[in-house]
Tab-separated table of C-alpha atoms and ligand atoms in Angstrom:
chain	number	residue	atom	x	y	z
R	1	MET	CA	-2.305	15.372	-7.151
R	2	LYS	CA	-3.776	13.163	-4.580
R	3	ILE	CA	-3.763	9.424	-5.648
R	4	MET	CA	-5.042	6.435	-4.312
R	5	PHE	CA	-4.206	3.205	-4.786
R	6	LEU	CA	-6.240	0.381	-4.155
R	7	GLY	CA	-5.152	-3.809	-4.256
R	8	ALA	CA	-4.939	-6.573	-2.727
R	9	PRO	CA	-1.900	-7.438	-0.811
R	10	GLY	CA	1.365	-8.218	-3.096
R	11	ALA	CA	-0.604	-6.415	-6.061
R	12	GLY	CA	2.054	-3.935	-6.713
R	13	LYS	CA	0.353	-1.258	-4.662
R	14	GLY	CA	3.751	0.192	-2.893
R	15	THR	CA	5.989	-0.450	-6.015
R	16	GLN	CA	3.504	1.920	-7.941
R	17	ALA	CA	3.675	4.537	-5.235
R	18	GLU	CA	7.002	4.487	-4.762
R	19	HIS	CA	7.546	5.036	-9.090
R	20	THR	CA	4.796	7.624	-8.386
R	21	SER	CA	5.992	9.590	-5.755
R	22	ALA	CA	9.493	9.885	-7.767
R	23	ARG	CA	8.016	10.772	-10.992
R	24	LEU	CA	5.263	13.393	-10.135
R	25	GLY	CA	7.352	14.262	-6.592
R	26	ILE	CA	4.843	13.926	-4.388
R	27	PRO	CA	4.735	11.548	-1.262
R	28	ALA	CA	3.925	7.811	-0.904
R	29	ILE	CA	2.407	7.389	2.281
R	30	SER	CA	2.175	3.804	3.340
R	31	THR	CA	0.576	3.248	6.287
R	32	GLY	CA	1.793	-0.511	6.569
R	33	ALA	CA	5.310	1.303	6.258
R	34	ILE	CA	4.291	3.618	9.032
R	35	ILE	CA	2.884	1.144	11.609
R	36	ARG	CA	6.236	-1.444	10.812
R	37	GLU	CA	8.306	1.532	11.772
R	38	ALA	CA	6.619	2.066	14.829
R	39	ILE	CA	6.325	-1.622	15.670
R	40	LYS	CA	10.295	-1.608	15.277
R	41	ASN	CA	10.798	1.687	17.366
R	42	GLU	CA	8.202	-0.120	20.043
R	43	THR	CA	6.333	3.017	19.948
R	44	ALA	CA	3.043	2.514	22.040
R	45	MET	CA	1.256	2.760	18.486
R	46	GLY	CA	3.365	0.262	17.694
R	47	LEU	CA	3.198	-2.585	20.331
R	48	ALA	CA	-0.722	-1.983	20.229
R	49	ALA	CA	-0.435	-2.687	16.054
R	50	LYS	CA	1.765	-5.581	16.663
R	51	ALA	CA	-0.740	-8.384	17.178
R	52	TYR	CA	-3.102	-7.585	14.468
R	53	THR	CA	-0.071	-7.129	12.195
R	54	GLU	CA	1.459	-10.087	12.750
R	55	LYS	CA	-1.771	-12.141	12.087
R	56	GLY	CA	-2.184	-10.646	8.700
R	57	ALA	CA	-5.746	-8.800	10.664
R	58	LEU	CA	-6.541	-5.306	9.991
R	59	VAL	CA	-5.179	-2.455	12.893
R	60	PRO	CA	-8.575	-1.427	14.121
R	61	ASP	CA	-10.012	1.554	11.852
R	62	GLU	CA	-9.307	4.402	14.916
R	63	VAL	CA	-5.572	3.934	14.988
R	64	VAL	CA	-5.285	3.909	11.282
R	65	ILE	CA	-6.978	6.632	11.260
R	66	GLY	CA	-5.323	8.998	13.576
R	67	ILE	CA	-1.980	7.874	11.605
R	68	ILE	CA	-3.213	9.392	8.367
R	69	LYS	CA	-4.748	12.081	9.951
R	70	GLU	CA	-1.723	12.989	11.673
R	71	ARG	CA	0.397	12.321	8.700
R	72	LEU	CA	-1.862	14.097	5.715
R	73	GLU	CA	-1.266	17.541	8.259
R	74	MET	CA	2.874	17.095	7.352
R	75	ASP	CA	3.986	19.984	5.173
R	76	ASP	CA	5.235	17.830	2.721
R	77	CYS	CA	1.636	16.882	2.053
R	78	LYS	CA	0.425	20.597	0.884
R	79	ASN	CA	1.061	19.916	-2.913
R	80	GLY	CA	-0.425	16.334	-2.854
R	81	TYR	CA	0.101	12.445	-2.173
R	82	ILE	CA	0.006	9.082	-3.108
R	83	LEU	CA	-2.126	6.900	-0.647
R	84	ASP	CA	-0.836	3.297	-0.507
R	85	GLY	CA	-2.484	0.413	1.464
R	86	PHE	CA	-5.024	3.094	3.026
R	87	PRO	CA	-8.191	3.386	3.009
R	88	ARG	CA	-8.948	-0.517	3.539
R	89	THR	CA	-12.240	-0.577	5.220
R	90	VAL	CA	-15.326	1.827	3.929
R	91	VAL	CA	-15.188	2.970	7.560
R	92	GLN	CA	-11.826	4.547	6.544
R	93	ALA	CA	-12.823	5.868	3.198
R	94	GLU	CA	-15.689	7.665	4.883
R	95	ALA	CA	-13.157	8.905	7.404
R	96	LEU	CA	-11.476	10.671	4.470
R	97	ASP	CA	-14.144	12.055	3.036
R	98	ALA	CA	-15.620	13.484	6.605
R	99	MET	CA	-11.801	15.083	6.572
R	100	GLY	CA	-13.269	17.079	3.242
R	101	ILE	CA	-10.465	14.704	1.021
R	102	GLU	CA	-11.254	14.362	-2.368
R	103	MET	CA	-8.780	11.809	-4.839
R	104	ASP	CA	-7.852	13.001	-8.065
R	105	ALA	CA	-7.137	9.825	-9.203
R	106	VAL	CA	-8.078	6.345	-7.541
R	107	ILE	CA	-6.119	3.039	-9.505
R	108	SER	CA	-7.105	-0.259	-8.596
R	109	ILE	CA	-4.610	-2.836	-9.165
R	110	GLU	CA	-6.192	-6.140	-9.923
R	111	VAL	CA	-3.483	-9.505	-9.888
R	112	PRO	CA	-5.200	-12.754	-9.503
R	113	ASP	CA	-4.970	-14.290	-6.284
R	114	GLU	CA	-3.054	-17.445	-7.150
R	115	ALA	CA	-0.490	-14.851	-8.799
R	116	ILE	CA	-0.582	-13.437	-5.802
R	117	ILE	CA	0.301	-16.150	-3.478
R	118	ALA	CA	3.562	-16.883	-5.727
R	119	ARG	CA	4.413	-13.442	-5.379
R	120	MET	CA	4.581	-13.020	-1.950
R	121	GLY	CA	7.038	-15.381	-1.228
R	122	GLY	CA	9.939	-13.461	-3.231
R	123	ARG	CA	9.120	-10.064	-1.391
R	124	ARG	CA	11.742	-8.307	0.468
R	125	VAL	CA	11.835	-5.443	2.533
R	126	CYS	CA	14.233	-3.230	3.955
R	127	PRO	CA	13.947	-3.150	7.525
R	128	LYS	CA	16.172	0.382	7.631
R	129	CYS	CA	14.498	2.647	5.286
R	130	SER	CA	10.921	0.554	4.217
R	131	ALA	CA	12.019	-0.364	0.632
R	132	THR	CA	10.459	-2.869	-1.320
R	133	TYR	CA	12.178	-5.510	-3.635
R	134	HIS	CA	11.156	-8.841	-5.305
R	135	VAL	CA	13.717	-11.390	-5.805
R	136	ASP	CA	12.793	-12.144	-9.501
R	137	PHE	CA	10.737	-9.102	-10.626
R	138	LYS	CA	12.608	-6.043	-8.629
R	139	PRO	CA	15.897	-7.153	-7.154
R	140	SER	CA	18.439	-5.215	-5.625
R	141	LYS	CA	21.596	-4.536	-7.030
R	142	ASP	CA	23.303	-7.261	-4.788
R	143	GLY	CA	20.081	-9.208	-4.020
R	144	VAL	CA	20.831	-9.517	-0.313
R	145	THR	CA	21.494	-5.523	0.719
R	146	CYS	CA	19.114	-2.543	0.169
R	147	ASP	CA	19.977	0.139	-2.918
R	148	ALA	CA	19.189	3.340	-0.722
R	149	CYS	CA	20.733	2.640	2.562
R	150	GLY	CA	22.926	-0.536	2.308
R	151	GLU	CA	20.837	-2.638	5.045
R	152	ALA	CA	20.362	-6.100	4.777
R	153	LEU	CA	16.890	-6.847	3.170
R	154	THR	CA	14.870	-8.749	5.149
R	155	LEU	CA	11.364	-11.407	4.757
R	156	ARG	CA	8.171	-9.259	5.751
R	157	ARG	CA	7.188	-11.897	8.689
R	158	ASP	CA	3.325	-11.250	7.534
R	159	ASP	CA	4.149	-12.873	4.067
R	160	SER	CA	4.459	-16.328	4.753
R	161	PRO	CA	1.798	-18.707	3.151
R	162	GLU	CA	-0.918	-19.000	6.196
R	163	VAL	CA	-0.912	-15.474	6.808
R	164	VAL	CA	-1.094	-14.258	3.123
R	165	ALA	CA	-4.252	-16.301	3.320
R	166	ASP	CA	-5.751	-14.657	5.543
R	167	ARG	CA	-4.514	-11.230	4.496
R	168	LEU	CA	-6.352	-11.909	1.121
R	169	ARG	CA	-9.741	-13.388	2.871
R	170	ILE	CA	-9.407	-9.925	4.396
R	171	TYR	CA	-9.002	-8.425	1.631
R	172	HIS	CA	-11.768	-9.742	-0.586
R	173	GLU	CA	-14.301	-9.029	2.698
R	174	GLN	CA	-13.767	-5.803	3.646
R	175	THR	CA	-11.210	-3.990	1.388
R	176	GLU	CA	-12.008	-4.942	-2.438
R	177	PRO	CA	-16.103	-3.272	-1.448
R	178	LEU	CA	-14.092	0.147	-1.940
R	179	LYS	CA	-13.927	-0.483	-6.027
R	180	ASP	CA	-17.635	-0.121	-5.826
R	181	TYR	CA	-17.400	3.024	-3.476
R	182	TYR	CA	-14.731	4.755	-5.704
R	183	ALA	CA	-15.700	3.869	-9.049
R	184	SER	CA	-19.644	5.437	-8.401
R	185	LYS	CA	-17.271	8.508	-7.573
R	186	GLY	CA	-16.409	8.556	-11.055
R	187	ARG	CA	-12.498	8.861	-10.404
R	188	MET	CA	-11.168	4.587	-10.610
R	189	LYS	CA	-9.512	3.396	-13.519
R	190	ILE	CA	-8.680	-0.589	-13.053
R	191	VAL	CA	-4.746	-1.287	-13.948
R	192	ILE	CA	-4.641	-5.097	-14.863
R	193	GLY	CA	-1.357	-6.087	-12.773
R	194	GLN	CA	1.666	-7.268	-15.504
R	195	ASP	CA	4.242	-10.022	-15.063
R	196	LYS	CA	6.992	-7.201	-15.385
R	197	VAL	CA	6.949	-4.441	-13.693
R	198	GLU	CA	7.872	-1.751	-16.033
R	199	ASP	CA	4.702	-3.041	-17.969
R	200	THR	CA	2.233	-2.267	-15.079
R	201	THR	CA	4.179	0.470	-14.560
R	202	ALA	CA	3.680	1.991	-18.160
R	203	LEU	CA	-0.011	1.118	-17.686
R	204	THR	CA	-0.203	2.634	-14.284
R	205	ASP	CA	1.344	6.141	-15.717
R	206	ALA	CA	-0.873	6.330	-18.358
R	207	ALA	CA	-4.055	6.045	-16.026
R	208	ILE	CA	-2.623	7.900	-13.766
R	209	ASP	CA	-2.240	11.037	-17.089
R	210	SER	CA	-5.589	10.656	-18.585
R	211	MET	CA	-6.887	11.922	-14.955
R	212	LYS	CA	-4.868	15.011	-14.643
V	301	AMP	P1	0.937	-3.008	3.643
V	301	AMP	O1	2.080	-2.835	3.963
V	301	AMP	O2	0.415	-2.197	3.514
V	301	AMP	O3	0.620	-4.618	3.156
V	301	AMP	O4	0.273	-3.021	5.712
V	301	AMP	C1	0.928	-4.129	6.730
V	301	AMP	C2	-0.002	-4.418	7.777
V	301	AMP	O5	-0.479	-3.031	8.152
V	301	AMP	C3	-1.530	-4.869	6.794
V	301	AMP	O6	-1.585	-6.542	6.962
V	301	AMP	C4	-2.485	-4.741	8.272
V	301	AMP	O7	-2.432	-5.177	9.785
V	301	AMP	C5	-1.603	-2.891	8.600
V	301	AMP	N1	-2.136	-2.209	8.099
V	301	AMP	C6	-1.657	-0.932	6.762
V	301	AMP	N2	-2.831	-0.825	6.460
V	301	AMP	C7	-3.786	-0.469	7.336
V	301	AMP	C8	-4.827	0.287	7.015
V	301	AMP	N3	-5.342	1.119	6.225
V	301	AMP	N4	-5.997	-0.390	7.998
V	301	AMP	C9	-5.602	-1.684	8.684
V	301	AMP	N5	-4.580	-1.866	8.880
V	301	AMP	C10	-3.599	-1.806	8.325
């Protein structure tokens, strides 16, 4: 199955993508995680992307489209995959169409801006394996290190309140129009993000299963 998660930054796309990946045995592909890894390793792409990401702006379409093309050609994508954070603009969605890729399910996770702002300060990420946590909603076992690899968890630099406000504005301007884009194709379901991760997960699983 090819599944896409749409939603504002902090809506829970990454968490639901990780869960769905484990449930269906297909990889979750996060352009944000690929970009953060490239920044950490100081690759040419990482150095080019850093300034955009740190101020909450979108990385240019051609860069992200290049990243996704390369990633989707890998062997583990043969039986399907989950897109988390791509596409984020109509140009990116059109690039996916031009690659001949059609989604089986598009899940839009909806959370009001005020709830997103309240959530972001508690988000934590593993700088080594990119696993995501939240101090209240999805804490790691000891609260400070990654359950998967033991690395000390950190805050994302772009989760500061000023940057979050910019990311939400960009989401509404550039990414939200994708809901109409995919709704008109008839493969989109809306999931209302719940306070408890497991409640959102149950709704997400049901939405995906109804489109199998
Ligand atoms: P995320 O982890 O999905 O919130 O992404 C973190 C940051 O990476 C974003 O704020 C953007 O700067 C960049 N990014 C990730 N995915 C994309 C995309 N599809 N298009 C443009 N920039 C992206």
